[in-house]
Amino acid sequence: AQPLSTGPHEVCSLPLLCSQWSMSIWMCICLSECLLTVFLSLSPWLPQLQSHVLSLLSLSLTVKFVNCGQGGLVQFECSNPSDFHIEADGVVYALRPLTASTLRAVPLVIVARDETNQQQWQTQADVWQLEPSVQDIPAPPALSQGLQEIWFPSRQTDSSSVGQLKRMKRDWVIPPINVPENSRGEFPQDLVRIRSDNDKNRSLRYSVTGPGADQPPTGIFIIHPISGELSVMKPLDREHISNFHLRAHAVDLNGNQVESPIDIVINVIDMNDNRPEFIHQIWNGTIPEGSKPGTFVMTVTSVDKDDPKTANGMLRYKIVSQNPESPTSNMFTINNKTGGIITVAAGLDREKVPQYTLIIQATDMEGNPMYGLSNTATAVIKVTDINDNPPEFTAETFFGEVPENRVNVIVANLTVTDKDQPNTPAWNTVYKITGGDPTGRFSVPTDPTTNEGLVTVVKPIDYEISRTYVLTVVAVNEVSLARGIHSPRQSTATVSIRVIDVNESPNFEPNPKLIKLEEGMQPESALTTFTAQDPDRFMQQTIRYTRLSDPANWLRIDPNTGHITTIAVLDRESPYVKDNMYSATFLASDSGIPPASGTGTLQIFLLDINDNAPHVYPQETEMCEKPEPNGFNITALDGDLSPNAGPFAFELANRPSDVRRNWTITRLSGDFAQLSLKIGFLESGIYEIPIIITDSGNLPMSNTSYLRVKVCQCDHNGDCTDQQHIVAAGLGTGAIIAILLCIIILLILVLLFVVWMKRRDKERQAKQLLIDPEDDVRDNILKYDEEGGGEEDQDYDLSQLQQPDTIEPDAIKPVGIRRMDERPLHPEPQYPIRSAAPHPGDIGDFINEGLKAADNDPTAPPYDSLLVFDYEGSGSTAGSLSSLNSSSSGGDQDYDYLNDWGPRFRKLADMYGGSDD
């Protein structure tokens, strides 16, 4: 069987005939059963033969119509519709098995008719039937005629090596095979035949390998193993795979390689089967208004999957439409190759047309509208604003009013119009005052929302100076106007402002007022006059003054005249005085409606006088019993200033006399001195050392300042180890007064006791009375032993003060009943009971003798009562510390100053200040 073959010829003969075809069809129909039996025995060739036989019932030929500049749709018709059918794409099919008589009966005529103008063209196809004998059937390797053959490079036998093959050195270039994509032809479609020189004398088997054959994607190419015909099994897609690289092999029946593999390249030929595709469906661009022709706007881009090296992938752009078509329909043009859009006309005005919409078309086949495929996209071009419209005031004059002395208030609102885009620098307005405000009392900020000018007072306005203001205000944009645009008259306006008079507060002048005075001024002293002025010149008002702030309550102001006098002594050392300055505030109120008031501050600079005596610092210190070193430094402090303060003079007081014996003071500088211990050892205790300090004032002031020195036992590091309370070794003035009061109270108690004993003696004669244990004198005295003297006090036999027969046994005292002042943890002391009570007169003599002995004995109460608390056990080798502020007898003390305390203390002065008698 022979494959169908056609020989199309394309001619153009207008206007009568556009295309004429002449075709020859050779058909071979095998009718003999024996021939089919022979073919069936050849199993390797059976699928190939079967496909050729079946093709007779399907595809016969393809009619191609060539358009020679005509348009419209073309419809194909054939002259034998009962045997043949032609599709709209020109493919002719056989409808039934045909015989030779049928094919030769009537020639097949094909007509192409234009449906638009009913113009038609025709061509004739000649069909023949071949009826060869069985002997004329070619061998299976020659099943297809007319195929391109590709031979393996030939091999030549070497004379020196029998049976061995040797490749001849020659160039062997196999041209690539071109296959159109999207083919609608019959499949399998033969491409080329692979041949070897060795298939003449022995049977060979052919095969191909590579992508598309035995590698993914598989099943695209097959090769007949005997004939070597390479066929494609399905339509190809260049956009998916543009070429295939296969390798052909030839082996013998045993699988031995006969030829070296050869490479076969199959190129897929592109067809225009893809439309252009824009990268974006909507393109956005901007251009400033007023742009000149030729201004670049933007570039649109599309892609085509077809081969860009062919016309199938060569694109051309054009603008299909423009909306709106104002001021002209051709405001823009596009570069047909690059897609760049530029302006071609002037007149872009954002205030009239803010946006243009362009429909852009991209066509392949180099823009051929007949054969090319097209697609469209939208280009949106926004016209951006420039400052081509200046702001214009809505009125020539604006009015406002403001009360005097008011700041940060809006007086008037200035309104403007601007056609530019809102909220842009070309629309935002800036207001400037160009006249009428030489002192800068007004400003005109811009409201960012409404673009209005807010005339605002920034400095106080005085009605008494100016009652009206006329301002000249100019309005401009944040950015300059575009070139060639000038500001109109409406960009300047006048603002008339009226000032309203209000009641103003009185003003003190000067404020604050400073005066200098010496401290120590007595009350009712005149200081100064502090008055205020009323700024309201056009109002008749009176002013009254009051004291608003006077921390120390030193001053008084006259409510009508403002005269200031003192009501207390001015003291520079007062805590209310800071850096010698005292401040007081006064209030001035007028009689307006409503009243207004103002404040003024009076500052008094106090000059220092010598009214403060110096004192020692620190007032307390510590030292060891054996100090090393034996001195320490002290400082003098004075509340006054120089020259009423230092340099100071230091001196130890003459009394008590042991101060100068034990201590010495040395001046180191004007403010410092060193106090040193003369002796090498000082017993533990607290000592008060009187130091006389004198300042350097014009009238010097002296003061006796007491330095409290704590003497303690120290370790090897010099730190105190004595934690017990150390009792002062000397008696001060307070201690002496307390001792005297105790003595007087004791005497009164003794007298009362004597009187009471006499009355009890009279009652005892009548009836023996039981004495309550609570009245036990011994018990009363012993309950205070925690404040009493020491062991010496308990050596007295106090039972002599009470009759033995009046002592109540312990059994009489109720159990659990105790006085509130009794100490519950100590046992009750037991005293011996005398057999008989002495005469009351003996008790008085005893008291007198005991009192006298107590007065003359330094170890008797109350002098040794202060020594109880410094008692630390016996056996100490240290000497007594009483020599500092006390002596062994009353004569060592100077009690003459008690004469100055009144008649009640003169007796004590005579008793302790006189001789031992």
Short mmCIF file of C-alpha atoms in Angstrom, two decimals, residues 389-395 414-420 426-427 429 431 450-451 475 477 488 490-491:
data_model
loop_
_atom_site.label_atom_id
_atom_site.label_comp_id
_atom_site.label_asym_id
_atom_site.label_seq_id
_atom_site.Cartn_x
_atom_site.Cartn_y
_atom_site.Cartn_z
CA ASN A 389 -4.32 78.19 41.05
CA PRO A 390 -3.41 80.76 43.76
CA PRO A 391 -5.58 81.12 46.89
CA GLU A 392 -8.20 83.87 46.76
CA PHE A 393 -9.93 85.52 49.74
CA THR A 394 -13.69 85.26 49.82
CA ALA A 395 -13.95 88.89 51.02
CA LEU A 414 -10.07 84.32 57.10
CA THR A 415 -11.53 82.11 54.35
CA VAL A 416 -10.01 81.47 50.90
CA THR A 417 -10.74 79.36 47.82
CA ASP A 418 -8.18 77.30 45.92
CA LYS A 419 -8.96 75.06 42.94
CA ASP A 420 -5.91 72.88 43.42
CA ALA A 426 -0.40 73.46 46.20
CA TRP A 427 -3.67 73.85 48.19
CA THR A 429 -2.44 78.25 52.40
CA TYR A 431 -1.05 83.67 55.80
CA THR A 450 -10.50 74.03 56.61
CA ASN A 451 -7.46 75.92 55.26
CA ALA A 475 -2.41 84.47 51.39
CA ASN A 477 0.51 78.50 49.07
CA PRO A 488 -4.59 87.97 41.68
CA GLN A 490 -7.99 88.55 45.87
CA SER A 491 -4.85 87.17 47.53
#
